[in-house]
Amino acid sequence: MLGLERGLVKLEPFDDKWTQLFDKERELLFSQLNDLIVDVQHVGSTSIEGLFAKPIIDIAIGVSSFDTIKELKEKIKKLGYVEVPVSIDGKHVFARYKEKKITHFLHVMIHNHSLWIDQISFRDYLRSTPDAKIEYIKLKEELAMKFPNDVTSYTNEKKKFVDNILKRSKKS
């Protein structure tokens, strides 16, 4: 099942369909936005085999400049996405809903700048390091039980772990 009501934290076991859903969305994005985007990557927990995740597909879209983001916004909205306010400089986030549930997040940022590199590095490190993946699963389960109706606290509590993984990934 794909989708989760805004603000809720509910984890599901990894589902192979998440990769298929990403592939389908990537095709749509490239077909509609090809002239504006540099790269599209599946990120977040649904991109890591074996990881429990909120059933929302996270997609990183890399663009060449901030000017491109302005042009991209209108086209993304025409694809059924709604802009979500975020307080991270250099990142724009859009959500797609189905029946009041968020099914997809688009994270638009400058390709190969620090935010992009961190997203990809975190994903790749967890994909290649089973011990870190197990550690993350345990943390996510603990936090999901602690904050089932508070996605902000859930996310904030994961930050220390994420930062630690990024440090480890830069050393390897």
PDB file of N, CA and C in Angstrom, residues 94-162:
ATOM      1  N   PHE A  94       8.011  18.982  -3.053  1.00  0.00           N
ATOM      2  CA  PHE A  94       6.662  18.895  -3.583  1.00  0.00           C
ATOM      3  C   PHE A  94       6.086  17.537  -3.186  1.00  0.00           C
ATOM      4  N   ALA A  95       4.781  17.508  -2.926  1.00  0.00           N
ATOM      5  CA  ALA A  95       4.117  16.259  -2.536  1.00  0.00           C
ATOM      6  C   ALA A  95       2.987  15.959  -3.511  1.00  0.00           C
ATOM      7  N   ARG A  96       2.783  14.672  -3.736  1.00  0.00           N
ATOM      8  CA  ARG A  96       1.618  14.228  -4.504  1.00  0.00           C
ATOM      9  C   ARG A  96       0.730  13.455  -3.540  1.00  0.00           C
ATOM     10  N   TYR A  97      -0.556  13.734  -3.620  1.00  0.00           N
ATOM     11  CA  TYR A  97      -1.533  13.086  -2.752  1.00  0.00           C
ATOM     12  C   TYR A  97      -2.458  12.192  -3.557  1.00  0.00           C
ATOM     13  N   LYS A  98      -2.947  11.150  -2.895  1.00  0.00           N
ATOM     14  CA  LYS A  98      -4.011  10.320  -3.442  1.00  0.00           C
ATOM     15  C   LYS A  98      -4.922   9.982  -2.270  1.00  0.00           C
ATOM     16  N   GLU A  99      -6.171  10.390  -2.376  1.00  0.00           N
ATOM     17  CA  GLU A  99      -7.145  10.138  -1.308  1.00  0.00           C
ATOM     18  C   GLU A  99      -6.626  10.620   0.054  1.00  0.00           C
ATOM     19  N   LYS A 100      -6.167  11.853   0.109  1.00  0.00           N
ATOM     20  CA  LYS A 100      -5.678  12.515   1.324  1.00  0.00           C
ATOM     21  C   LYS A 100      -4.414  11.891   1.917  1.00  0.00           C
ATOM     22  N   LYS A 101      -3.759  11.028   1.152  1.00  0.00           N
ATOM     23  CA  LYS A 101      -2.503  10.427   1.599  1.00  0.00           C
ATOM     24  C   LYS A 101      -1.375  10.875   0.683  1.00  0.00           C
ATOM     25  N   ILE A 102      -0.217  11.186   1.298  1.00  0.00           N
ATOM     26  CA  ILE A 102       0.954  11.539   0.503  1.00  0.00           C
ATOM     27  C   ILE A 102       1.523  10.253  -0.080  1.00  0.00           C
ATOM     28  N   THR A 103       1.743  10.235  -1.392  1.00  0.00           N
ATOM     29  CA  THR A 103       2.300   9.045  -2.046  1.00  0.00           C
ATOM     30  C   THR A 103       3.734   9.276  -2.531  1.00  0.00           C
ATOM     31  N   HIS A 104       4.060  10.524  -2.860  1.00  0.00           N
ATOM     32  CA  HIS A 104       5.380  10.852  -3.392  1.00  0.00           C
ATOM     33  C   HIS A 104       5.853  12.196  -2.854  1.00  0.00           C
ATOM     34  N   PHE A 105       7.154  12.287  -2.637  1.00  0.00           N
ATOM     35  CA  PHE A 105       7.810  13.566  -2.367  1.00  0.00           C
ATOM     36  C   PHE A 105       8.870  13.775  -3.436  1.00  0.00           C
ATOM     37  N   LEU A 106       8.895  14.973  -4.008  1.00  0.00           N
ATOM     38  CA  LEU A 106       9.973  15.365  -4.908  1.00  0.00           C
ATOM     39  C   LEU A 106      10.855  16.340  -4.141  1.00  0.00           C
ATOM     40  N   HIS A 107      12.154  16.051  -4.110  1.00  0.00           N
ATOM     41  CA  HIS A 107      13.138  16.924  -3.472  1.00  0.00           C
ATOM     42  C   HIS A 107      13.974  17.530  -4.593  1.00  0.00           C
ATOM     43  N   VAL A 108      13.726  18.787  -4.911  1.00  0.00           N
ATOM     44  CA  VAL A 108      14.401  19.444  -6.029  1.00  0.00           C
ATOM     45  C   VAL A 108      15.567  20.264  -5.483  1.00  0.00           C
ATOM     46  N   MET A 109      16.754  20.022  -6.034  1.00  0.00           N
ATOM     47  CA  MET A 109      17.964  20.718  -5.572  1.00  0.00           C
ATOM     48  C   MET A 109      19.002  20.760  -6.688  1.00  0.00           C
ATOM     49  N   ILE A 110      20.047  21.520  -6.438  1.00  0.00           N
ATOM     50  CA  ILE A 110      21.106  21.640  -7.438  1.00  0.00           C
ATOM     51  C   ILE A 110      21.891  20.322  -7.498  1.00  0.00           C
ATOM     52  N   HIS A 111      22.010  19.793  -8.703  1.00  0.00           N
ATOM     53  CA  HIS A 111      22.708  18.529  -8.918  1.00  0.00           C
ATOM     54  C   HIS A 111      24.178  18.643  -8.506  1.00  0.00           C
ATOM     55  N   ASN A 112      24.632  17.648  -7.772  1.00  0.00           N
ATOM     56  CA  ASN A 112      26.022  17.527  -7.311  1.00  0.00           C
ATOM     57  C   ASN A 112      26.478  18.618  -6.347  1.00  0.00           C
ATOM     58  N   HIS A 113      25.555  19.369  -5.760  1.00  0.00           N
ATOM     59  CA  HIS A 113      25.904  20.261  -4.655  1.00  0.00           C
ATOM     60  C   HIS A 113      25.708  19.485  -3.355  1.00  0.00           C
ATOM     61  N   SER A 114      26.013  20.090  -2.238  1.00  0.00           N
ATOM     62  CA  SER A 114      26.077  19.363  -0.962  1.00  0.00           C
ATOM     63  C   SER A 114      24.784  18.625  -0.600  1.00  0.00           C
ATOM     64  N   LEU A 115      23.622  19.236  -0.773  1.00  0.00           N
ATOM     65  CA  LEU A 115      22.366  18.548  -0.425  1.00  0.00           C
ATOM     66  C   LEU A 115      22.182  17.294  -1.277  1.00  0.00           C
ATOM     67  N   TRP A 116      22.458  17.421  -2.559  1.00  0.00           N
ATOM     68  CA  TRP A 116      22.340  16.286  -3.477  1.00  0.00           C
ATOM     69  C   TRP A 116      23.294  15.167  -3.066  1.00  0.00           C
ATOM     70  N   ILE A 117      24.535  15.535  -2.860  1.00  0.00           N
ATOM     71  CA  ILE A 117      25.563  14.553  -2.508  1.00  0.00           C
ATOM     72  C   ILE A 117      25.192  13.837  -1.207  1.00  0.00           C
ATOM     73  N   ASP A 118      24.688  14.585  -0.218  1.00  0.00           N
ATOM     74  CA  ASP A 118      24.292  13.968   1.054  1.00  0.00           C
ATOM     75  C   ASP A 118      23.155  12.961   0.866  1.00  0.00           C
ATOM     76  N   GLN A 119      22.153  13.315   0.067  1.00  0.00           N
ATOM     77  CA  GLN A 119      21.030  12.389  -0.175  1.00  0.00           C
ATOM     78  C   GLN A 119      21.532  11.071  -0.772  1.00  0.00           C
ATOM     79  N   ILE A 120      22.353  11.184  -1.779  1.00  0.00           N
ATOM     80  CA  ILE A 120      22.838  10.004  -2.488  1.00  0.00           C
ATOM     81  C   ILE A 120      23.819   9.207  -1.616  1.00  0.00           C
ATOM     82  N   SER A 121      24.697   9.905  -0.909  1.00  0.00           N
ATOM     83  CA  SER A 121      25.680   9.239  -0.048  1.00  0.00           C
ATOM     84  C   SER A 121      25.003   8.447   1.073  1.00  0.00           C
ATOM     85  N   PHE A 122      23.994   9.044   1.694  1.00  0.00           N
ATOM     86  CA  PHE A 122      23.266   8.365   2.770  1.00  0.00           C
ATOM     87  C   PHE A 122      22.625   7.084   2.237  1.00  0.00           C
ATOM     88  N   ARG A 123      21.925   7.196   1.123  1.00  0.00           N
ATOM     89  CA  ARG A 123      21.281   6.023   0.515  1.00  0.00           C
ATOM     90  C   ARG A 123      22.307   4.946   0.182  1.00  0.00           C
ATOM     91  N   ASP A 124      23.376   5.335  -0.489  1.00  0.00           N
ATOM     92  CA  ASP A 124      24.367   4.359  -0.937  1.00  0.00           C
ATOM     93  C   ASP A 124      25.088   3.690   0.236  1.00  0.00           C
ATOM     94  N   TYR A 125      25.341   4.456   1.294  1.00  0.00           N
ATOM     95  CA  TYR A 125      26.013   3.881   2.463  1.00  0.00           C
ATOM     96  C   TYR A 125      25.120   2.815   3.107  1.00  0.00           C
ATOM     97  N   LEU A 126      23.840   3.114   3.280  1.00  0.00           N
ATOM     98  CA  LEU A 126      22.944   2.125   3.888  1.00  0.00           C
ATOM     99  C   LEU A 126      22.741   0.911   2.972  1.00  0.00           C
ATOM    100  N   ARG A 127      22.735   1.125   1.671  1.00  0.00           N
ATOM    101  CA  ARG A 127      22.610   0.003   0.747  1.00  0.00           C
ATOM    102  C   ARG A 127      23.806  -0.948   0.853  1.00  0.00           C
ATOM    103  N   SER A 128      24.981  -0.400   1.138  1.00  0.00           N
ATOM    104  CA  SER A 128      26.208  -1.211   1.109  1.00  0.00           C
ATOM    105  C   SER A 128      26.732  -1.613   2.489  1.00  0.00           C
ATOM    106  N   THR A 129      26.058  -1.174   3.559  1.00  0.00           N
ATOM    107  CA  THR A 129      26.558  -1.446   4.908  1.00  0.00           C
ATOM    108  C   THR A 129      25.441  -2.053   5.751  1.00  0.00           C
ATOM    109  N   PRO A 130      25.347  -3.392   5.765  1.00  0.00           N
ATOM    110  CA  PRO A 130      24.248  -4.060   6.476  1.00  0.00           C
ATOM    111  C   PRO A 130      24.125  -3.676   7.949  1.00  0.00           C
ATOM    112  N   ASP A 131      25.242  -3.512   8.656  1.00  0.00           N
ATOM    113  CA  ASP A 131      25.168  -3.150  10.079  1.00  0.00           C
ATOM    114  C   ASP A 131      24.499  -1.788  10.277  1.00  0.00           C
ATOM    115  N   ALA A 132      24.828  -0.846   9.434  1.00  0.00           N
ATOM    116  CA  ALA A 132      24.226   0.492   9.529  1.00  0.00           C
ATOM    117  C   ALA A 132      22.734   0.416   9.205  1.00  0.00           C
ATOM    118  N   LYS A 133      22.382  -0.413   8.231  1.00  0.00           N
ATOM    119  CA  LYS A 133      20.972  -0.570   7.866  1.00  0.00           C
ATOM    120  C   LYS A 133      20.189  -1.147   9.046  1.00  0.00           C
ATOM    121  N   ILE A 134      20.732  -2.148   9.717  1.00  0.00           N
ATOM    122  CA  ILE A 134      20.067  -2.750  10.878  1.00  0.00           C
ATOM    123  C   ILE A 134      19.924  -1.727  12.006  1.00  0.00           C
ATOM    124  N   GLU A 135      20.970  -0.968  12.233  1.00  0.00           N
ATOM    125  CA  GLU A 135      20.940   0.089  13.256  1.00  0.00           C
ATOM    126  C   GLU A 135      19.832   1.106  12.936  1.00  0.00           C
ATOM    127  N   TYR A 136      19.709   1.468  11.661  1.00  0.00           N
ATOM    128  CA  TYR A 136      18.693   2.438  11.242  1.00  0.00           C
ATOM    129  C   TYR A 136      17.282   1.866  11.386  1.00  0.00           C
ATOM    130  N   ILE A 137      17.116   0.600  11.040  1.00  0.00           N
ATOM    131  CA  ILE A 137      15.809  -0.047  11.196  1.00  0.00           C
ATOM    132  C   ILE A 137      15.367   0.020  12.656  1.00  0.00           C
ATOM    133  N   LYS A 138      16.272  -0.336  13.566  1.00  0.00           N
ATOM    134  CA  LYS A 138      15.941  -0.320  15.001  1.00  0.00           C
ATOM    135  C   LYS A 138      15.557   1.080  15.461  1.00  0.00           C
ATOM    136  N   LEU A 139      16.340   2.075  15.047  1.00  0.00           N
ATOM    137  CA  LEU A 139      16.050   3.457  15.426  1.00  0.00           C
ATOM    138  C   LEU A 139      14.689   3.888  14.887  1.00  0.00           C
ATOM    139  N   LYS A 140      14.431   3.620  13.626  1.00  0.00           N
ATOM    140  CA  LYS A 140      13.165   4.019  13.010  1.00  0.00           C
ATOM    141  C   LYS A 140      11.979   3.364  13.709  1.00  0.00           C
ATOM    142  N   GLU A 141      12.091   2.077  14.039  1.00  0.00           N
ATOM    143  CA  GLU A 141      10.990   1.384  14.728  1.00  0.00           C
ATOM    144  C   GLU A 141      10.740   2.006  16.103  1.00  0.00           C
ATOM    145  N   GLU A 142      11.811   2.283  16.824  1.00  0.00           N
ATOM    146  CA  GLU A 142      11.697   2.899  18.151  1.00  0.00           C
ATOM    147  C   GLU A 142      11.025   4.271  18.050  1.00  0.00           C
ATOM    148  N   LEU A 143      11.460   5.078  17.093  1.00  0.00           N
ATOM    149  CA  LEU A 143      10.908   6.416  16.938  1.00  0.00           C
ATOM    150  C   LEU A 143       9.472   6.395  16.421  1.00  0.00           C
ATOM    151  N   ALA A 144       9.151   5.437  15.571  1.00  0.00           N
ATOM    152  CA  ALA A 144       7.774   5.316  15.064  1.00  0.00           C
ATOM    153  C   ALA A 144       6.808   4.987  16.196  1.00  0.00           C
ATOM    154  N   MET A 145       7.252   4.165  17.136  1.00  0.00           N
ATOM    155  CA  MET A 145       6.407   3.851  18.296  1.00  0.00           C
ATOM    156  C   MET A 145       6.290   5.059  19.220  1.00  0.00           C
ATOM    157  N   LYS A 146       7.363   5.816  19.347  1.00  0.00           N
ATOM    158  CA  LYS A 146       7.392   6.979  20.239  1.00  0.00           C
ATOM    159  C   LYS A 146       6.611   8.163  19.657  1.00  0.00           C
ATOM    160  N   PHE A 147       6.658   8.336  18.331  1.00  0.00           N
ATOM    161  CA  PHE A 147       6.047   9.500  17.675  1.00  0.00           C
ATOM    162  C   PHE A 147       5.090   9.101  16.543  1.00  0.00           C
ATOM    163  N   PRO A 148       4.067   8.284  16.801  1.00  0.00           N
ATOM    164  CA  PRO A 148       3.203   7.820  15.703  1.00  0.00           C
ATOM    165  C   PRO A 148       2.404   8.926  15.013  1.00  0.00           C
ATOM    166  N   ASN A 149       2.198  10.044  15.705  1.00  0.00           N
ATOM    167  CA  ASN A 149       1.407  11.140  15.143  1.00  0.00           C
ATOM    168  C   ASN A 149       2.204  12.433  15.031  1.00  0.00           C
ATOM    169  N   ASP A 150       3.528  12.302  15.003  1.00  0.00           N
ATOM    170  CA  ASP A 150       4.386  13.494  15.003  1.00  0.00           C
ATOM    171  C   ASP A 150       5.592  13.275  14.100  1.00  0.00           C
ATOM    172  N   VAL A 151       5.380  13.438  12.800  1.00  0.00           N
ATOM    173  CA  VAL A 151       6.441  13.192  11.828  1.00  0.00           C
ATOM    174  C   VAL A 151       7.610  14.156  12.008  1.00  0.00           C
ATOM    175  N   THR A 152       7.353  15.352  12.497  1.00  0.00           N
ATOM    176  CA  THR A 152       8.431  16.321  12.699  1.00  0.00           C
ATOM    177  C   THR A 152       9.407  15.828  13.764  1.00  0.00           C
ATOM    178  N   SER A 153       8.884  15.391  14.907  1.00  0.00           N
ATOM    179  CA  SER A 153       9.757  14.864  15.969  1.00  0.00           C
ATOM    180  C   SER A 153      10.465  13.595  15.502  1.00  0.00           C
ATOM    181  N   TYR A 154       9.747  12.735  14.798  1.00  0.00           N
ATOM    182  CA  TYR A 154      10.330  11.506  14.257  1.00  0.00           C
ATOM    183  C   TYR A 154      11.540  11.842  13.379  1.00  0.00           C
ATOM    184  N   THR A 155      11.372  12.797  12.490  1.00  0.00           N
ATOM    185  CA  THR A 155      12.440  13.195  11.569  1.00  0.00           C
ATOM    186  C   THR A 155      13.588  13.867  12.323  1.00  0.00           C
ATOM    187  N   ASN A 156      13.259  14.767  13.224  1.00  0.00           N
ATOM    188  CA  ASN A 156      14.301  15.466  13.983  1.00  0.00           C
ATOM    189  C   ASN A 156      15.142  14.504  14.816  1.00  0.00           C
ATOM    190  N   GLU A 157      14.513  13.488  15.389  1.00  0.00           N
ATOM    191  CA  GLU A 157      15.237  12.524  16.218  1.00  0.00           C
ATOM    192  C   GLU A 157      16.177  11.644  15.380  1.00  0.00           C
ATOM    193  N   LYS A 158      15.897  11.506  14.098  1.00  0.00           N
ATOM    194  CA  LYS A 158      16.772  10.716  13.217  1.00  0.00           C
ATOM    195  C   LYS A 158      18.004  11.500  12.770  1.00  0.00           C
ATOM    196  N   LYS A 159      17.988  12.807  12.930  1.00  0.00           N
ATOM    197  CA  LYS A 159      19.044  13.664  12.387  1.00  0.00           C
ATOM    198  C   LYS A 159      20.443  13.278  12.861  1.00  0.00           C
ATOM    199  N   LYS A 160      20.608  12.980  14.142  1.00  0.00           N
ATOM    200  CA  LYS A 160      21.926  12.618  14.673  1.00  0.00           C
ATOM    201  C   LYS A 160      22.463  11.364  13.963  1.00  0.00           C
ATOM    202  N   PHE A 161      21.597  10.381  13.769  1.00  0.00           N
ATOM    203  CA  PHE A 161      22.000   9.166  13.067  1.00  0.00           C
ATOM    204  C   PHE A 161      22.394   9.479  11.627  1.00  0.00           C
ATOM    205  N   VAL A 162      21.579  10.259  10.959  1.00  0.00           N
ATOM    206  CA  VAL A 162      21.850  10.625   9.563  1.00  0.00           C
ATOM    207  C   VAL A 162      23.193  11.347   9.455  1.00  0.00           C
TER     208      VAL A 162
END
